[in-house]
Short mmCIF file of C-alpha atoms in Angstrom, two decimals:
data_model
loop_
_atom_site.label_atom_id
_atom_site.label_comp_id
_atom_site.label_asym_id
_atom_site.label_seq_id
_atom_site.Cartn_x
_atom_site.Cartn_y
_atom_site.Cartn_z
CA MET A 1 -12.21 -6.39 -5.38
CA SER A 2 -13.32 -9.42 -3.79
CA ASP A 3 -13.03 -8.01 -0.16
CA ARG A 4 -9.18 -7.51 -0.77
CA PHE A 5 -6.94 -4.63 -0.30
CA ALA A 6 -3.68 -3.97 1.14
CA VAL A 7 -1.84 -0.88 2.24
CA ALA A 8 1.71 -1.10 3.10
CA GLY A 9 2.15 2.50 4.28
CA ASP A 10 5.41 3.99 4.74
CA ARG A 11 7.02 7.01 6.03
CA VAL A 12 7.90 9.24 3.00
CA PRO A 13 10.63 11.19 3.66
CA VAL A 14 12.25 13.39 0.83
CA PRO A 15 16.00 12.63 0.88
CA ALA A 16 17.90 15.54 2.17
CA GLN A 17 20.98 16.64 0.33
CA ALA A 18 20.81 18.88 -2.89
CA PRO A 19 23.09 18.03 -5.79
CA GLN A 20 24.54 20.86 -7.75
CA ALA A 21 21.86 22.37 -10.31
CA ALA A 22 22.74 23.43 -13.67
CA PRO A 23 23.13 27.37 -13.72
CA GLY A 24 19.57 29.09 -14.40
CA ARG A 25 17.83 25.69 -13.53
CA VAL A 26 17.62 25.72 -9.76
CA ARG A 27 14.61 23.93 -8.23
CA PRO A 28 14.33 24.36 -4.49
CA TRP A 29 12.04 21.17 -4.32
CA LYS A 30 14.95 19.09 -5.77
CA VAL A 31 16.59 17.73 -2.68
CA PHE A 32 18.39 14.32 -2.21
CA ARG A 33 20.42 12.46 0.08
CA LYS A 34 23.65 11.10 -1.38
CA ALA A 35 23.69 7.16 -1.53
CA GLY A 36 24.75 6.09 1.69
CA GLY A 37 24.95 9.39 3.22
CA THR A 38 23.78 10.09 6.66
CA GLY A 39 22.58 13.77 6.34
CA SER A 40 21.69 15.97 9.40
CA GLY A 41 18.49 16.05 11.02
CA ARG A 42 15.08 14.63 10.03
CA ALA A 43 14.40 14.81 6.21
CA PRO A 44 11.08 16.64 5.25
CA ARG A 45 8.18 14.64 4.25
CA ILE A 46 6.48 14.49 0.71
CA ALA A 47 3.33 15.40 2.45
CA VAL A 48 0.97 14.84 -0.18
CA LEU A 49 1.61 11.12 -0.36
CA ASP A 50 0.44 10.80 3.19
CA GLY A 51 -3.11 12.35 2.09
CA LEU A 52 -3.28 10.31 -1.13
CA ARG A 53 -2.48 7.13 0.94
CA LEU A 54 -5.54 8.07 3.16
CA LEU A 55 -7.80 8.99 0.36
CA ALA A 56 -6.97 5.43 -1.17
CA ALA A 57 -7.66 3.79 1.99
CA LEU A 58 -10.92 5.57 2.42
CA ALA A 59 -11.93 4.51 -1.06
CA VAL A 60 -11.34 0.89 -0.25
CA VAL A 61 -13.21 1.28 2.88
CA LEU A 62 -16.36 2.57 1.07
CA PHE A 63 -15.96 -0.15 -1.39
CA HIS A 64 -16.13 -2.89 1.31
CA TYR A 65 -18.86 -1.32 3.00
CA LEU A 66 -20.96 -0.18 0.13
CA ALA A 67 -20.15 -1.98 -3.16
CA GLY A 68 -18.34 -5.44 -2.06
CA TYR A 69 -20.08 -8.41 -3.31
CA GLY A 70 -20.79 -11.65 -1.62
CA THR A 71 -21.95 -10.83 1.87
CA ILE A 72 -23.31 -7.37 2.01
CA PRO A 73 -22.88 -6.09 5.72
CA TRP A 74 -26.50 -4.41 5.39
CA GLN A 75 -29.76 -6.05 5.96
CA ARG A 76 -31.06 -4.38 2.71
CA THR A 77 -28.58 -3.78 -0.16
CA ALA A 78 -26.21 -0.89 -0.14
CA GLY A 79 -27.75 0.13 -3.47
CA GLU A 80 -31.10 0.68 -1.92
CA LEU A 81 -29.84 2.52 1.08
CA PHE A 82 -27.05 4.71 -0.68
CA PRO A 83 -27.99 4.84 -4.35
CA ALA A 84 -25.57 7.53 -5.39
CA LEU A 85 -22.52 6.73 -3.07
CA HIS A 86 -23.04 3.01 -3.96
CA ARG A 87 -22.35 3.74 -7.63
CA ILE A 88 -19.27 5.79 -6.67
CA ALA A 89 -18.06 3.14 -4.20
CA GLN A 90 -17.79 0.43 -7.08
CA PHE A 91 -14.91 2.20 -8.15
CA GLY A 92 -13.20 2.10 -4.61
CA TRP A 93 -11.11 -0.97 -5.68
CA LEU A 94 -9.04 1.31 -7.79
CA GLY A 95 -7.23 2.43 -4.71
CA VAL A 96 -5.32 -0.80 -4.72
CA ALA A 97 -3.61 0.15 -8.08
CA PHE A 98 -2.86 3.62 -6.45
CA PHE A 99 -1.18 2.11 -3.33
CA PHE A 100 0.77 -0.25 -5.30
CA MET A 101 1.94 2.68 -7.55
CA ILE A 102 2.93 4.66 -4.25
CA SER A 103 4.62 1.74 -2.90
CA GLY A 104 6.84 1.41 -6.15
CA PHE A 105 7.83 5.08 -5.41
CA VAL A 106 8.22 4.95 -1.60
CA ILE A 107 10.26 1.62 -1.34
CA CYS A 108 12.61 2.59 -4.19
CA MET A 109 13.07 6.02 -2.31
CA SER A 110 13.38 4.14 1.22
CA GLY A 111 15.73 1.57 -0.24
CA TRP A 112 18.11 3.91 -2.13
CA GLY A 113 21.73 3.91 -0.86
CA LYS A 114 20.70 1.50 2.02
CA SER A 115 22.21 -2.06 2.66
CA LEU A 116 20.24 -5.03 2.18
CA GLN A 117 20.14 -5.52 6.02
CA HIS A 118 18.84 -2.16 6.90
CA PHE A 119 16.12 -2.24 3.90
CA TRP A 120 14.63 -5.38 5.24
CA GLN A 121 14.74 -4.22 9.00
CA GLY A 122 12.91 -1.13 7.69
CA ARG A 123 10.30 -3.13 6.02
CA ILE A 124 9.74 -5.58 8.80
CA LEU A 125 9.44 -2.69 11.38
CA ARG A 126 6.95 -0.95 9.18
CA LEU A 127 4.78 -3.94 8.34
CA PHE A 128 4.87 -6.29 11.30
CA PRO A 129 4.06 -4.70 14.53
CA LEU A 130 0.73 -3.19 13.18
CA TYR A 131 -0.09 -6.48 11.55
CA TRP A 132 0.54 -8.66 14.29
CA ALA A 133 -1.98 -6.50 16.34
CA ALA A 134 -4.54 -6.49 13.44
CA VAL A 135 -4.43 -10.32 13.04
CA VAL A 136 -5.05 -10.70 16.96
CA LEU A 137 -7.85 -8.25 16.74
CA SER A 138 -9.40 -9.92 13.63
CA SER A 139 -9.23 -13.17 14.95
CA ALA A 140 -10.82 -12.19 18.13
CA ALA A 141 -13.57 -10.34 16.33
CA ALA A 142 -14.29 -13.42 14.13
CA ARG A 143 -14.46 -15.92 17.25
CA LEU A 144 -16.08 -13.57 19.90
CA GLY A 145 -17.93 -10.84 17.71
CA PRO A 146 -21.14 -11.12 15.48
CA HIS A 147 -20.96 -13.52 13.03
CA VAL A 148 -21.59 -12.53 9.46
CA PRO A 149 -23.41 -15.14 7.28
CA GLY A 150 -21.04 -17.14 4.93
CA GLU A 151 -17.94 -16.24 7.03
CA PRO A 152 -15.83 -19.11 8.02
CA ARG A 153 -14.51 -19.70 11.48
CA VAL A 154 -11.10 -18.70 12.25
CA THR A 155 -8.93 -21.36 13.99
CA ILE A 156 -6.06 -20.72 16.42
CA GLY A 157 -3.78 -22.40 14.00
CA GLN A 158 -4.81 -20.27 11.23
CA MET A 159 -4.27 -17.07 13.33
CA LEU A 160 -0.79 -18.21 14.33
CA THR A 161 0.17 -19.01 10.51
CA ASN A 162 -0.94 -15.66 9.58
CA LEU A 163 1.26 -14.14 11.96
CA THR A 164 4.01 -14.88 9.55
CA MET A 165 2.41 -13.14 6.72
CA LEU A 166 3.60 -16.13 4.51
CA ASN A 167 -0.13 -18.03 5.08
CA GLU A 168 -0.95 -17.57 1.32
CA PRO A 169 2.04 -19.67 0.07
CA LEU A 170 1.54 -22.16 2.73
CA GLY A 171 -2.23 -22.69 1.72
CA VAL A 172 -3.75 -21.01 4.72
CA HIS A 173 -6.59 -18.76 4.43
CA HIS A 174 -6.32 -15.21 5.43
CA VAL A 175 -7.71 -14.12 8.79
CA ASP A 176 -8.96 -11.12 6.96
CA ASN A 177 -9.28 -11.37 3.05
CA VAL A 178 -7.85 -7.84 2.81
CA TYR A 179 -4.33 -8.90 3.84
CA TRP A 180 -3.92 -10.60 0.54
CA THR A 181 -1.98 -7.70 -1.13
CA LEU A 182 0.59 -7.98 1.93
CA TRP A 183 1.74 -11.13 0.16
CA VAL A 184 2.04 -9.04 -2.94
CA GLU A 185 4.00 -6.41 -1.28
CA LEU A 186 6.42 -8.84 0.08
CA ARG A 187 7.13 -10.47 -3.35
CA PHE A 188 7.74 -6.81 -4.48
CA TYR A 189 10.20 -6.18 -1.76
CA LEU A 190 11.95 -9.52 -2.54
CA LEU A 191 12.41 -8.42 -6.24
CA PHE A 192 13.79 -5.01 -5.23
CA SER A 193 16.14 -6.59 -2.96
CA LEU A 194 18.24 -7.35 -6.09
CA VAL A 195 18.62 -3.69 -6.69
CA VAL A 196 19.66 -2.76 -2.95
CA LEU A 197 22.04 -5.87 -2.83
CA LEU A 198 23.77 -4.53 -6.04
CA GLY A 199 23.69 -0.93 -4.88
CA SER A 200 21.18 1.84 -6.03
CA SER A 201 21.72 3.96 -9.08
CA TYR A 202 19.84 5.37 -11.76
CA ARG A 203 21.09 2.58 -14.51
CA ARG A 204 20.52 -0.51 -12.23
CA VAL A 205 17.11 0.83 -11.13
CA ALA A 206 15.95 1.45 -14.79
CA THR A 207 17.31 -1.90 -15.97
CA PHE A 208 15.48 -3.60 -13.39
CA CYS A 209 12.24 -1.86 -14.37
CA TRP A 210 12.92 -3.02 -18.13
CA ILE A 211 13.65 -6.63 -17.07
CA TRP A 212 10.78 -6.93 -14.68
CA ALA A 213 8.26 -5.41 -17.32
CA LEU A 214 9.37 -7.80 -19.96
CA GLY A 215 9.52 -10.73 -17.51
CA SER A 216 6.13 -10.01 -16.52
CA VAL A 217 5.04 -10.38 -20.15
CA MET A 218 6.73 -13.85 -20.60
CA ALA A 219 5.86 -15.32 -17.30
CA PRO A 220 2.39 -16.31 -17.88
CA ALA A 221 3.55 -18.30 -21.12
CA SER A 222 6.34 -19.82 -19.63
CA GLY A 223 4.22 -22.47 -17.97
CA ILE A 224 6.33 -22.17 -14.79
CA PRO A 225 4.07 -21.13 -11.85
CA LEU A 226 6.87 -19.86 -9.59
CA LEU A 227 7.40 -17.13 -12.33
CA ASP A 228 4.24 -16.00 -12.44
CA GLN A 229 3.84 -15.83 -8.76
CA LEU A 230 7.24 -14.02 -8.51
CA LEU A 231 6.83 -11.51 -11.16
CA MET A 232 3.05 -10.79 -10.55
CA PRO A 233 1.93 -9.85 -14.34
CA ARG A 234 -1.22 -8.32 -13.13
CA TRP A 235 0.29 -5.64 -10.71
CA ALA A 236 3.85 -5.34 -11.79
CA PRO A 237 2.91 -2.26 -14.18
CA PHE A 238 1.77 -0.29 -11.03
CA PHE A 239 5.03 -0.99 -8.96
CA ILE A 240 7.08 -0.19 -12.16
CA ALA A 241 5.40 3.00 -12.86
CA GLY A 242 6.03 4.31 -9.11
CA ILE A 243 9.65 3.35 -9.53
CA ALA A 244 10.00 5.08 -12.69
CA PHE A 245 8.27 8.23 -10.95
CA TYR A 246 10.98 8.24 -8.22
CA LEU A 247 13.80 8.19 -10.87
CA VAL A 248 11.92 11.30 -12.28
CA ARG A 249 11.97 12.78 -8.70
CA ARG A 250 15.65 12.09 -8.26
CA SER A 251 16.60 13.54 -11.78
CA GLY A 252 14.13 16.44 -11.59
CA ARG A 253 12.69 15.95 -15.10
CA LEU A 254 11.46 13.41 -17.41
CA GLU A 255 14.05 11.96 -19.12
CA GLY A 256 13.51 9.91 -22.36
CA GLU A 257 14.28 6.53 -20.57
CA THR A 258 12.00 7.14 -17.91
CA VAL A 259 9.10 8.32 -20.26
CA GLY A 260 9.58 4.73 -22.05
CA ILE A 261 9.49 3.01 -18.74
CA LEU A 262 6.10 4.87 -17.78
CA ALA A 263 4.73 4.31 -21.41
CA LEU A 264 5.39 0.69 -21.42
CA SER A 265 3.83 0.19 -17.69
CA TRP A 266 0.86 2.17 -18.83
CA LEU A 267 0.41 0.01 -22.00
CA LEU A 268 0.85 -3.21 -20.01
CA MET A 269 -1.66 -1.96 -17.35
CA GLN A 270 -4.16 -1.27 -19.92
CA HIS A 271 -3.81 -4.59 -21.28
CA ARG A 272 -4.13 -6.36 -17.81
CA LEU A 273 -6.92 -4.24 -16.55
CA PRO A 274 -9.81 -5.99 -18.19
CA GLU A 275 -8.50 -9.58 -16.66
CA ILE A 276 -8.16 -7.82 -13.27
CA MET A 277 -11.75 -6.67 -13.59
CA ALA A 278 -12.99 -9.85 -14.95
CA GLY A 279 -11.23 -11.85 -12.18
CA GLU A 280 -12.95 -9.74 -9.42
CA GLY A 281 -16.39 -9.89 -11.09
CA HIS A 282 -16.83 -6.11 -11.39
CA GLY A 283 -19.40 -5.03 -14.22
CA ILE A 284 -18.16 -1.45 -14.34
CA ASP A 285 -16.82 0.15 -17.50
CA TRP A 286 -13.30 -0.47 -18.49
CA LYS A 287 -12.85 3.19 -19.98
CA VAL A 288 -13.91 4.71 -16.59
CA CYS A 289 -11.19 2.60 -14.91
CA LEU A 290 -8.70 3.36 -17.37
CA THR A 291 -9.26 7.08 -17.18
CA ALA A 292 -9.09 6.94 -13.28
CA ILE A 293 -5.93 5.09 -13.33
CA THR A 294 -4.29 7.64 -16.10
CA VAL A 295 -5.31 10.23 -13.59
CA MET A 296 -3.29 8.62 -11.04
CA TYR A 297 -0.49 8.40 -13.25
CA ALA A 298 -0.63 12.05 -13.75
CA VAL A 299 -0.83 12.76 -10.18
CA MET A 300 2.21 10.88 -9.52
CA GLY A 301 3.91 12.67 -12.25
CA LEU A 302 3.12 15.91 -10.57
CA ILE A 303 4.59 14.77 -7.32
CA ALA A 304 7.73 13.36 -9.11
CA LEU A 305 8.29 16.83 -10.54
CA GLY A 306 7.94 18.68 -7.27
CA LYS A 307 4.59 20.37 -8.52
CA LEU A 308 2.61 19.32 -5.32
CA ASP A 309 5.28 19.96 -2.67
CA TRP A 310 3.74 23.23 -1.62
CA ILE A 311 0.96 20.97 -0.03
CA GLN A 312 2.11 20.97 3.55
CA TRP A 313 -1.14 20.74 5.49
CA ARG A 314 -0.78 19.97 9.16
CA TRP A 315 -3.20 16.94 9.28
CA LEU A 316 -1.35 15.20 6.53
CA PRO A 317 1.24 13.33 8.72
CA VAL A 318 -1.50 11.89 10.72
CA ALA A 319 -3.35 10.75 7.51
CA GLY A 320 -0.17 8.86 6.79
CA VAL A 321 0.34 7.06 9.99
CA ILE A 322 -3.41 5.83 10.18
CA SER A 323 -3.86 4.77 6.61
CA TYR A 324 -2.24 1.18 7.03
CA PRO A 325 -3.74 0.38 10.37
CA LEU A 326 -7.21 1.51 8.74
CA TYR A 327 -6.67 -1.03 6.09
CA LEU A 328 -5.80 -3.67 8.22
CA VAL A 329 -8.87 -3.50 10.52
CA HIS A 330 -11.54 -1.69 8.64
CA GLN A 331 -13.20 -4.91 6.96
CA SER A 332 -12.79 -7.53 9.92
CA LEU A 333 -14.02 -5.08 12.74
CA GLY A 334 -16.31 -2.61 10.65
CA VAL A 335 -18.49 -4.99 8.53
CA ARG A 336 -19.47 -6.97 11.71
CA VAL A 337 -20.62 -3.67 13.60
CA ILE A 338 -22.55 -2.70 10.40
CA TRP A 339 -24.25 -6.22 10.20
CA ARG A 340 -25.17 -6.31 13.86
CA TRP A 341 -26.68 -2.67 14.42
CA ASN A 342 -27.37 -1.14 11.26
CA GLU A 343 -31.14 -1.71 11.46
CA GLN A 344 -31.16 -0.11 15.21
CA TRP A 345 -29.12 2.87 14.21
CA GLY A 346 -30.10 3.52 10.63
CA ALA A 347 -27.90 3.54 7.49
CA TRP A 348 -26.24 6.94 7.52
CA PRO A 349 -25.42 7.08 11.27
CA THR A 350 -24.15 3.32 11.04
CA LEU A 351 -21.98 4.32 8.06
CA LEU A 352 -20.37 7.41 9.35
CA GLY A 353 -19.97 6.09 12.90
CA VAL A 354 -18.28 3.13 11.89
CA ILE A 355 -15.73 4.87 9.49
CA ALA A 356 -15.17 7.27 12.34
CA GLY A 357 -14.78 4.54 14.61
CA MET A 358 -12.43 2.75 12.59
CA VAL A 359 -10.25 5.91 12.03
CA VAL A 360 -10.07 6.19 15.95
CA ILE A 361 -9.01 2.57 16.19
CA ALA A 362 -6.29 2.97 13.60
CA TRP A 363 -5.06 6.09 15.46
CA LEU A 364 -4.93 4.00 18.69
CA MET A 365 -3.09 1.12 16.99
CA HIS A 366 -0.48 3.70 16.00
CA ARG A 367 -0.08 5.18 19.34
CA LEU A 368 -0.40 1.99 21.41
CA VAL A 369 1.25 -0.60 19.37
CA GLU A 370 3.51 0.96 16.63
CA ARG A 371 5.24 3.43 18.56
CA PRO A 372 6.14 1.77 21.44
CA LEU A 373 6.81 -1.60 19.76
CA THR A 374 8.88 -0.33 16.73
CA PRO A 375 11.56 1.03 18.74
CA LEU A 376 12.06 -2.11 20.84
CA LEU A 377 12.26 -4.31 17.60
CA ARG A 378 14.62 -1.94 16.01
CA ARG A 379 16.91 -2.33 19.18
CA ALA A 380 16.51 -6.10 18.98
CA MET A 381 17.17 -6.30 15.19
CA ALA A 382 20.46 -4.08 15.24
CA PRO A 383 23.64 -5.71 14.75
CA ARG A 384 25.67 -6.48 17.78
CA ALA A 385 28.41 -3.85 17.15
CA GLU A 386 25.67 -1.32 16.82
CA ARG A 387 23.94 -2.19 20.19
CA SER A 388 27.32 -2.04 21.69
CA GLN A 389 28.09 1.45 20.50
CA LYS A 390 24.75 2.84 21.78
CA LEU A 391 25.34 1.27 25.12
CA ALA A 392 28.78 2.85 25.12
CA ALA A 393 27.22 6.18 24.29
#
């Protein structure tokens, strides 16, 4: 996808308090926290989502390394060096769609029952510490590292504006093109803030999905660019599907209305899919892409119904924490290494070594940036009353 991708990763706890189940229909996986409740202890994770995020991130890594168009980071074409893997990697951009769907699920879950202030605090704490570090690293790599042909020079002003994550509406190029979907994510958070402000409930969230879906249909014909920017017709179906799947998760079953929302999102998605593919220049088959995304819907449906909760492999939490920083740095750093050293190292050692190196860097960013910086920012952002209570305690 035109050197584009974003992962707005999140912790994915399952809310923790179980409602009364109907006799004879007890579902041990159906556990939820009451709106606004605190619960006790740390809620268990939907571990499979962590693994799926990493899988989607790796798919996009392969796309950028092996199938991206424009400047290919190999002295010879990736199709010559990796003929079979190159054909598979052409579909890696579909990880974008999967991440947006997962984001709809997770943001609805994490925002349920929270105040608007706490909702945005959580979003800022999750996105910005790693993003700031990545912008600095990417800018340093662009200015000091190997130069890839056709790549524009990064200026100090460009880097500083990128730190806001608002550089796209300000008309400033991304330090790394993969950051474009962070602006998409921010617009989604802005829209979902309406639900958080009014208070989360099944009816409000479902109504939000219907209105957003219909608004995304009308926005392009309105002639109002702001509506098109806000309602994001291309990507709205994926977020809406993720939100609907979380409604299924909360109720424990497929309701008629959620089936309708999912069906509408799928129909809108298939309508927008050729536009997405044409806009990004892919010559791959529409039917294959539609089938792949339909499989994503099916997988999210299994997660929503709790059918994959048995997957609790110990490495999955690690996968969850490295997926976001891996996305943030894999292109700006990895492409330069491939371009500079692939002829000396050989094709396969370069590919495997760079991917392993990016995973290690992602882990180090989590350990050295996210873990120490997030608590400091959380304390700084806490309301004065909360800080006073903690100091008194």
